[in-house]
């Protein structure tokens, strides 16, 4: 059986990860591979319940509780969904994973990065991405996209979308620092461009990983 592959998409608010995860999933399915597209927080039944608390700005959460909730979500996601699918030879694409905790709770909230490294090790239990794509763009552009989306759907901002631009700038800096520290795993792609141009760059990064051309 083919070895499973684990790809994560990361980035600030409004960077287009969710759209690109779906497009990439379809392109990989066309090669005949089995593909699971999933997301954090969420991705499991427990995770969707955790996600509701985690994102709802009306639910008061201390930052330590916020951190432990997202780690609980990840621990469940890894054991229930990610590891079994990878072991089964699938390509697994996760819209956010452990780097989001380093960027948001570490660089954004200020938790110690070494502590987060240890906590992420507990949550991920050795399940590490083969490739991580950071979709990068100025935070103002991304926040404007999410606000327009929120206005369109009539829903309010979630806990993080409601944070100040300064918080999101630290998060962006966090993702870029991770990419600098782990250039073999993490590729940064400029997401402040048309969707199909970003898609083409993602495709190239994935083709290099799987050593096979993708269509679309
Ligand atoms: P989501 O609605 O999935 O939005 P996005 O399209 O931006 O991914 O919201 C997830 C939010 O949770 C997002 O603002 C980032 C935050 N988050 C963390 O703070 N830490 C984490 O470890 C993860 C996975 C997400």
PDB file of C-alpha atoms and ligand atoms in Angstrom:
ATOM      1  CA  UNK A   1       0.000   0.000   0.000  1.00  0.00           C
ATOM      2  CA  UNK A   2       1.190   3.508  -0.824  1.00  0.00           C
ATOM      3  CA  UNK A   3       2.503   5.461   2.113  1.00  0.00           C
ATOM      4  CA  UNK A   4       0.157   8.066   3.483  1.00  0.00           C
ATOM      5  CA  UNK A   5       0.995  11.732   3.077  1.00  0.00           C
ATOM      6  CA  UNK A   6       0.164  14.534   5.494  1.00  0.00           C
ATOM      7  CA  UNK A   7      -0.100  18.131   4.227  1.00  0.00           C
ATOM      8  CA  UNK A   8      -1.135  21.121   6.333  1.00  0.00           C
ATOM      9  CA  UNK A   9      -2.282  24.559   5.231  1.00  0.00           C
ATOM     10  CA  UNK A  10      -1.600  27.445   7.586  1.00  0.00           C
ATOM     11  CA  UNK A  11      -1.906  31.211   7.603  1.00  0.00           C
ATOM     12  CA  UNK A  12      -3.573  34.284   9.027  1.00  0.00           C
ATOM     13  CA  UNK A  13      -7.295  35.072   8.812  1.00  0.00           C
ATOM     14  CA  UNK A  14      -8.628  35.362   5.270  1.00  0.00           C
ATOM     15  CA  UNK A  15      -5.612  33.768   3.610  1.00  0.00           C
ATOM     16  CA  UNK A  16      -7.797  31.404   1.574  1.00  0.00           C
ATOM     17  CA  UNK A  17      -6.701  28.114   3.200  1.00  0.00           C
ATOM     18  CA  UNK A  18     -10.131  26.530   3.164  1.00  0.00           C
ATOM     19  CA  UNK A  19     -10.699  27.226  -0.544  1.00  0.00           C
ATOM     20  CA  UNK A  20      -7.212  25.999  -1.442  1.00  0.00           C
ATOM     21  CA  UNK A  21      -7.532  22.848   0.701  1.00  0.00           C
ATOM     22  CA  UNK A  22     -10.663  21.860  -1.256  1.00  0.00           C
ATOM     23  CA  UNK A  23      -9.042  22.577  -4.646  1.00  0.00           C
ATOM     24  CA  UNK A  24      -5.912  20.626  -3.712  1.00  0.00           C
ATOM     25  CA  UNK A  25      -8.014  17.726  -2.431  1.00  0.00           C
ATOM     26  CA  UNK A  26      -9.826  17.517  -5.786  1.00  0.00           C
ATOM     27  CA  UNK A  27      -6.577  17.683  -7.769  1.00  0.00           C
ATOM     28  CA  UNK A  28      -5.089  14.844  -5.709  1.00  0.00           C
ATOM     29  CA  UNK A  29      -8.247  12.727  -6.080  1.00  0.00           C
ATOM     30  CA  UNK A  30      -7.821  13.005  -9.849  1.00  0.00           C
ATOM     31  CA  UNK A  31      -4.545  11.111  -9.512  1.00  0.00           C
ATOM     32  CA  UNK A  32      -6.558   8.199  -8.101  1.00  0.00           C
ATOM     33  CA  UNK A  33      -5.464   8.744  -4.518  1.00  0.00           C
ATOM     34  CA  UNK A  34      -7.766   8.564  -1.555  1.00  0.00           C
ATOM     35  CA  UNK A  35      -7.893  11.984   0.060  1.00  0.00           C
ATOM     36  CA  UNK A  36      -9.211  13.283   3.376  1.00  0.00           C
ATOM     37  CA  UNK A  37      -9.641  17.035   3.735  1.00  0.00           C
ATOM     38  CA  UNK A  38     -10.111  18.046   7.357  1.00  0.00           C
ATOM     39  CA  UNK A  39      -9.671  21.060   9.633  1.00  0.00           C
ATOM     40  CA  UNK A  40      -8.784  22.317  13.100  1.00  0.00           C
ATOM     41  CA  UNK A  41     -10.331  23.181  15.386  1.00  0.00           C
ATOM     42  CA  UNK A  42     -12.947  20.551  14.579  1.00  0.00           C
ATOM     43  CA  UNK A  43     -12.618  17.563  12.300  1.00  0.00           C
ATOM     44  CA  UNK A  44     -14.140  15.119  14.818  1.00  0.00           C
ATOM     45  CA  UNK A  45     -17.399  15.059  16.746  1.00  0.00           C
ATOM     46  CA  UNK A  46     -15.651  16.099  19.953  1.00  0.00           C
ATOM     47  CA  UNK A  47     -13.691  18.656  17.958  1.00  0.00           C
ATOM     48  CA  UNK A  48     -16.784  20.350  16.556  1.00  0.00           C
ATOM     49  CA  UNK A  49     -18.104  20.754  20.108  1.00  0.00           C
ATOM     50  CA  UNK A  50     -14.754  22.139  21.274  1.00  0.00           C
ATOM     51  CA  UNK A  51     -14.668  24.449  18.231  1.00  0.00           C
ATOM     52  CA  UNK A  52     -18.014  25.998  19.169  1.00  0.00           C
ATOM     53  CA  UNK A  53     -16.682  27.001  22.616  1.00  0.00           C
ATOM     54  CA  UNK A  54     -13.265  27.953  21.256  1.00  0.00           C
ATOM     55  CA  UNK A  55     -14.538  30.400  18.633  1.00  0.00           C
ATOM     56  CA  UNK A  56     -17.624  31.893  20.328  1.00  0.00           C
ATOM     57  CA  UNK A  57     -16.666  35.367  21.607  1.00  0.00           C
ATOM     58  CA  UNK A  58     -19.687  35.278  23.945  1.00  0.00           C
ATOM     59  CA  UNK A  59     -18.077  32.370  25.881  1.00  0.00           C
ATOM     60  CA  UNK A  60     -15.511  33.870  28.238  1.00  0.00           C
ATOM     61  CA  UNK A  61     -12.229  31.915  28.060  1.00  0.00           C
ATOM     62  CA  UNK A  62      -8.956  32.490  29.825  1.00  0.00           C
ATOM     63  CA  UNK A  63      -6.046  32.231  27.381  1.00  0.00           C
ATOM     64  CA  UNK A  64      -4.753  29.112  29.214  1.00  0.00           C
ATOM     65  CA  UNK A  65      -8.145  27.454  28.792  1.00  0.00           C
ATOM     66  CA  UNK A  66      -8.131  28.503  25.133  1.00  0.00           C
ATOM     67  CA  UNK A  67      -4.733  26.842  24.644  1.00  0.00           C
ATOM     68  CA  UNK A  68      -5.723  23.609  26.397  1.00  0.00           C
ATOM     69  CA  UNK A  69      -8.970  23.394  24.449  1.00  0.00           C
ATOM     70  CA  UNK A  70      -7.264  23.593  21.076  1.00  0.00           C
ATOM     71  CA  UNK A  71      -4.728  20.981  22.190  1.00  0.00           C
ATOM     72  CA  UNK A  72      -7.553  18.687  23.331  1.00  0.00           C
ATOM     73  CA  UNK A  73      -9.112  19.125  19.923  1.00  0.00           C
ATOM     74  CA  UNK A  74      -5.821  18.186  18.254  1.00  0.00           C
ATOM     75  CA  UNK A  75      -5.225  15.151  20.477  1.00  0.00           C
ATOM     76  CA  UNK A  76      -8.612  13.771  19.466  1.00  0.00           C
ATOM     77  CA  UNK A  77      -8.205  14.690  15.785  1.00  0.00           C
ATOM     78  CA  UNK A  78      -4.810  12.941  15.559  1.00  0.00           C
ATOM     79  CA  UNK A  79      -5.945   9.735  17.205  1.00  0.00           C
ATOM     80  CA  UNK A  80      -9.431   9.456  15.744  1.00  0.00           C
ATOM     81  CA  UNK A  81      -8.892  10.711  12.213  1.00  0.00           C
ATOM     82  CA  UNK A  82      -5.424  11.795  11.074  1.00  0.00           C
ATOM     83  CA  UNK A  83      -3.258   8.853  12.092  1.00  0.00           C
ATOM     84  CA  UNK A  84      -5.713   6.164  10.923  1.00  0.00           C
ATOM     85  CA  UNK A  85      -6.130   7.854   7.527  1.00  0.00           C
ATOM     86  CA  UNK A  86      -2.377   8.311   7.021  1.00  0.00           C
ATOM     87  CA  UNK A  87      -1.750   4.701   8.111  1.00  0.00           C
ATOM     88  CA  UNK A  88      -4.365   3.671   5.552  1.00  0.00           C
ATOM     89  CA  UNK A  89      -2.291   5.219   2.762  1.00  0.00           C
ATOM     90  CA  UNK A  90      -4.438   8.320   2.266  1.00  0.00           C
ATOM     91  CA  UNK A  91      -3.368  11.845   1.474  1.00  0.00           C
ATOM     92  CA  UNK A  92      -4.565  13.906   4.423  1.00  0.00           C
ATOM     93  CA  UNK A  93      -4.904  17.674   4.092  1.00  0.00           C
ATOM     94  CA  UNK A  94      -5.565  19.619   7.278  1.00  0.00           C
ATOM     95  CA  UNK A  95      -6.731  23.227   7.227  1.00  0.00           C
ATOM     96  CA  UNK A  96      -4.616  24.330  10.236  1.00  0.00           C
ATOM     97  CA  UNK A  97      -2.609  22.143  12.645  1.00  0.00           C
ATOM     98  CA  UNK A  98       0.117  22.531  15.269  1.00  0.00           C
ATOM     99  CA  UNK A  99       1.768  25.591  13.671  1.00  0.00           C
ATOM    100  CA  UNK A 100      -1.444  27.537  14.312  1.00  0.00           C
ATOM    101  CA  UNK A 101      -0.958  26.966  18.046  1.00  0.00           C
ATOM    102  CA  UNK A 102       2.645  28.168  17.850  1.00  0.00           C
ATOM    103  CA  UNK A 103       1.567  31.239  15.861  1.00  0.00           C
ATOM    104  CA  UNK A 104      -1.691  32.192  17.648  1.00  0.00           C
ATOM    105  CA  UNK A 105      -1.147  31.028  21.230  1.00  0.00           C
ATOM    106  CA  UNK A 106       2.665  31.411  21.149  1.00  0.00           C
ATOM    107  CA  UNK A 107       3.451  34.512  19.082  1.00  0.00           C
ATOM    108  CA  UNK A 108      -0.052  36.016  19.425  1.00  0.00           C
ATOM    109  CA  UNK A 109      -0.973  35.323  23.076  1.00  0.00           C
ATOM    110  CA  UNK A 110       2.612  35.097  24.322  1.00  0.00           C
ATOM    111  CA  UNK A 111       2.826  31.525  25.669  1.00  0.00           C
ATOM    112  CA  UNK A 112       6.351  30.173  25.986  1.00  0.00           C
ATOM    113  CA  UNK A 113       7.346  28.531  22.703  1.00  0.00           C
ATOM    114  CA  UNK A 114       9.258  25.716  24.395  1.00  0.00           C
ATOM    115  CA  UNK A 115       6.225  24.859  26.517  1.00  0.00           C
ATOM    116  CA  UNK A 116       4.071  24.893  23.383  1.00  0.00           C
ATOM    117  CA  UNK A 117       6.549  22.601  21.642  1.00  0.00           C
ATOM    118  CA  UNK A 118       6.147  20.070  24.461  1.00  0.00           C
ATOM    119  CA  UNK A 119       2.359  20.394  24.560  1.00  0.00           C
ATOM    120  CA  UNK A 120       2.149  20.039  20.779  1.00  0.00           C
ATOM    121  CA  UNK A 121       4.277  16.883  21.041  1.00  0.00           C
ATOM    122  CA  UNK A 122       1.748  15.437  23.473  1.00  0.00           C
ATOM    123  CA  UNK A 123      -1.189  16.404  21.259  1.00  0.00           C
ATOM    124  CA  UNK A 124       0.305  15.292  17.928  1.00  0.00           C
ATOM    125  CA  UNK A 125       1.901  12.084  19.232  1.00  0.00           C
ATOM    126  CA  UNK A 126       4.511  12.096  16.473  1.00  0.00           C
ATOM    127  CA  UNK A 127       2.135  12.859  13.596  1.00  0.00           C
ATOM    128  CA  UNK A 128       4.140  15.538  11.749  1.00  0.00           C
ATOM    129  CA  UNK A 129       3.277  17.099   8.384  1.00  0.00           C
ATOM    130  CA  UNK A 130       5.341  16.054   5.354  1.00  0.00           C
ATOM    131  CA  UNK A 131       4.632  19.475   3.885  1.00  0.00           C
ATOM    132  CA  UNK A 132       3.208  22.665   5.376  1.00  0.00           C
ATOM    133  CA  UNK A 133       2.052  25.503   3.159  1.00  0.00           C
ATOM    134  CA  UNK A 134       1.822  28.926   4.779  1.00  0.00           C
ATOM    135  CA  UNK A 135      -0.464  31.214   2.795  1.00  0.00           C
ATOM    136  CA  UNK A 136       0.921  34.634   3.573  1.00  0.00           C
ATOM    137  CA  UNK A 137      -0.642  38.051   3.111  1.00  0.00           C
ATOM    138  CA  UNK A 138      -0.858  41.390   4.929  1.00  0.00           C
ATOM    139  CA  UNK A 139      -3.201  41.041   7.906  1.00  0.00           C
ATOM    140  CA  UNK A 140      -5.317  44.050   6.882  1.00  0.00           C
ATOM    141  CA  UNK A 141      -6.092  42.390   3.534  1.00  0.00           C
ATOM    142  CA  UNK A 142      -7.004  39.098   5.206  1.00  0.00           C
ATOM    143  CA  UNK A 143      -9.136  40.714   7.903  1.00  0.00           C
ATOM    144  CA  UNK A 144     -10.988  42.732   5.295  1.00  0.00           C
ATOM    145  CA  UNK A 145     -11.763  39.494   3.445  1.00  0.00           C
ATOM    146  CA  UNK A 146     -13.119  37.801   6.601  1.00  0.00           C
ATOM    147  CA  UNK A 147     -15.169  40.873   7.531  1.00  0.00           C
ATOM    148  CA  UNK A 148     -16.708  41.009   4.065  1.00  0.00           C
ATOM    149  CA  UNK A 149     -17.492  37.284   4.378  1.00  0.00           C
ATOM    150  CA  UNK A 150     -19.064  37.843   7.820  1.00  0.00           C
ATOM    151  CA  UNK A 151     -21.199  40.705   6.480  1.00  0.00           C
ATOM    152  CA  UNK A 152     -22.280  38.516   3.551  1.00  0.00           C
ATOM    153  CA  UNK A 153     -23.363  35.627   5.767  1.00  0.00           C
ATOM    154  CA  UNK A 154     -24.823  37.832   8.504  1.00  0.00           C
ATOM    155  CA  UNK A 155     -22.668  36.197  11.227  1.00  0.00           C
ATOM    156  CA  UNK A 156     -20.565  38.198  13.646  1.00  0.00           C
ATOM    157  CA  UNK A 157     -16.770  37.984  14.059  1.00  0.00           C
ATOM    158  CA  UNK A 158     -15.410  34.979  15.968  1.00  0.00           C
ATOM    159  CA  UNK A 159     -13.010  35.187  18.938  1.00  0.00           C
ATOM    160  CA  UNK A 160      -9.938  35.664  16.732  1.00  0.00           C
ATOM    161  CA  UNK A 161     -11.385  37.725  13.904  1.00  0.00           C
ATOM    162  CA  UNK A 162     -12.366  40.218  16.614  1.00  0.00           C
ATOM    163  CA  UNK A 163      -8.737  40.606  17.796  1.00  0.00           C
ATOM    164  CA  UNK A 164      -6.823  43.772  16.910  1.00  0.00           C
ATOM    165  CA  UNK A 165      -4.621  43.986  13.843  1.00  0.00           C
ATOM    166  CA  UNK A 166      -1.559  44.055  16.137  1.00  0.00           C
ATOM    167  CA  UNK A 167      -2.395  40.540  17.397  1.00  0.00           C
ATOM    168  CA  UNK A 168      -2.706  39.266  13.832  1.00  0.00           C
ATOM    169  CA  UNK A 169       0.590  40.893  12.857  1.00  0.00           C
ATOM    170  CA  UNK A 170       2.307  38.877  15.613  1.00  0.00           C
ATOM    171  CA  UNK A 171       0.570  35.722  14.358  1.00  0.00           C
ATOM    172  CA  UNK A 172       1.783  36.397  10.825  1.00  0.00           C
ATOM    173  CA  UNK A 173       5.307  36.945  12.153  1.00  0.00           C
ATOM    174  CA  UNK A 174       4.966  33.616  13.966  1.00  0.00           C
ATOM    175  CA  UNK A 175       4.163  31.699  10.796  1.00  0.00           C
ATOM    176  CA  UNK A 176       7.073  33.339   8.982  1.00  0.00           C
ATOM    177  CA  UNK A 177       9.422  32.483  11.869  1.00  0.00           C
ATOM    178  CA  UNK A 178       8.328  28.828  11.748  1.00  0.00           C
ATOM    179  CA  UNK A 179       8.965  28.767   7.988  1.00  0.00           C
ATOM    180  CA  UNK A 180      12.431  30.235   8.489  1.00  0.00           C
ATOM    181  CA  UNK A 181      13.271  27.679  11.172  1.00  0.00           C
ATOM    182  CA  UNK A 182      12.015  24.676   9.176  1.00  0.00           C
ATOM    183  CA  UNK A 183      12.596  25.393   5.477  1.00  0.00           C
ATOM    184  CA  UNK A 184      12.572  21.683   4.615  1.00  0.00           C
ATOM    185  CA  UNK A 185       8.978  21.268   5.764  1.00  0.00           C
ATOM    186  CA  UNK A 186       7.404  24.697   5.348  1.00  0.00           C
ATOM    187  CA  UNK A 187       6.817  26.612   2.108  1.00  0.00           C
ATOM    188  CA  UNK A 188       5.553  30.215   2.176  1.00  0.00           C
ATOM    189  CA  UNK A 189       3.274  31.243  -0.676  1.00  0.00           C
ATOM    190  CA  UNK A 190       2.131  34.810  -1.339  1.00  0.00           C
ATOM    191  CA  UNK A 191      -1.666  34.637  -0.965  1.00  0.00           C
ATOM    192  CA  UNK A 192      -2.281  38.266  -1.897  1.00  0.00           C
ATOM    193  CA  UNK A 193      -2.904  37.229  -5.510  1.00  0.00           C
ATOM    194  CA  UNK A 194      -5.688  35.693  -7.599  1.00  0.00           C
ATOM    195  CA  UNK A 195      -6.906  32.274  -6.407  1.00  0.00           C
ATOM    196  CA  UNK A 196      -5.691  30.377  -9.496  1.00  0.00           C
ATOM    197  CA  UNK A 197      -2.193  31.846  -9.231  1.00  0.00           C
ATOM    198  CA  UNK A 198      -1.976  30.739  -5.596  1.00  0.00           C
ATOM    199  CA  UNK A 199      -3.392  27.327  -6.585  1.00  0.00           C
ATOM    200  CA  UNK A 200      -0.630  26.894  -9.177  1.00  0.00           C
ATOM    201  CA  UNK A 201       2.095  27.594  -6.590  1.00  0.00           C
ATOM    202  CA  UNK A 202       0.549  25.151  -4.117  1.00  0.00           C
ATOM    203  CA  UNK A 203       0.333  22.537  -6.860  1.00  0.00           C
ATOM    204  CA  UNK A 204       4.042  22.941  -7.620  1.00  0.00           C
ATOM    205  CA  UNK A 205       4.987  22.470  -3.959  1.00  0.00           C
ATOM    206  CA  UNK A 206       2.830  19.336  -3.707  1.00  0.00           C
ATOM    207  CA  UNK A 207       4.139  17.921  -7.003  1.00  0.00           C
ATOM    208  CA  UNK A 208       7.641  18.203  -5.620  1.00  0.00           C
ATOM    209  CA  UNK A 209       6.545  16.209  -2.572  1.00  0.00           C
ATOM    210  CA  UNK A 210       4.659  13.447  -4.393  1.00  0.00           C
ATOM    211  CA  UNK A 211       6.992  13.423  -7.445  1.00  0.00           C
ATOM    212  CA  UNK A 212       4.015  13.378  -9.781  1.00  0.00           C
ATOM    213  CA  UNK A 213       2.235  16.058 -11.870  1.00  0.00           C
ATOM    214  CA  UNK A 214      -1.199  17.289 -10.864  1.00  0.00           C
ATOM    215  CA  UNK A 215      -3.853  18.587 -13.215  1.00  0.00           C
ATOM    216  CA  UNK A 216      -6.195  21.537 -12.737  1.00  0.00           C
TER     217      UNK A 216
HETATM  218  P1  LIG B   1     -11.735  29.078  11.393  1.00  0.00           P
HETATM  219  O1  LIG B   1     -13.162  29.478  11.355  1.00  0.00           O
HETATM  220  O2  LIG B   1     -11.390  27.669  11.092  1.00  0.00           O
HETATM  221  O3  LIG B   1     -11.052  30.111  10.480  1.00  0.00           O
HETATM  222  P2  LIG B   1      -9.843  30.116   9.506  1.00  0.00           P
HETATM  223  O4  LIG B   1     -10.494  30.122   8.162  1.00  0.00           O
HETATM  224  O5  LIG B   1      -9.131  31.375   9.825  1.00  0.00           O
HETATM  225  O6  LIG B   1      -9.013  28.872   9.760  1.00  0.00           O
HETATM  226  O7  LIG B   1     -11.151  29.526  12.786  1.00  0.00           O
HETATM  227  C1  LIG B   1     -10.112  28.957  13.393  1.00  0.00           C
HETATM  228  C2  LIG B   1      -9.543  29.994  14.333  1.00  0.00           C
HETATM  229  O8  LIG B   1      -8.881  29.327  15.399  1.00  0.00           O
HETATM  230  C3  LIG B   1      -8.545  30.899  13.668  1.00  0.00           C
HETATM  231  O9  LIG B   1      -8.814  32.239  14.014  1.00  0.00           O
HETATM  232  C4  LIG B   1      -7.229  30.497  14.280  1.00  0.00           C
HETATM  233  C5  LIG B   1      -7.595  29.869  15.601  1.00  0.00           C
HETATM  234  N1  LIG B   1      -6.686  28.803  16.037  1.00  0.00           N
HETATM  235  C6  LIG B   1      -5.814  29.037  17.083  1.00  0.00           C
HETATM  236  O10 LIG B   1      -5.820  30.137  17.664  1.00  0.00           O
HETATM  237  N2  LIG B   1      -4.964  28.057  17.481  1.00  0.00           N
HETATM  238  C7  LIG B   1      -4.925  26.832  16.878  1.00  0.00           C
HETATM  239  O11 LIG B   1      -4.136  25.962  17.264  1.00  0.00           O
HETATM  240  C8  LIG B   1      -5.844  26.595  15.794  1.00  0.00           C
HETATM  241  C9  LIG B   1      -5.864  25.263  15.110  1.00  0.00           C
HETATM  242  C10 LIG B   1      -6.708  27.606  15.401  1.00  0.00           C
END
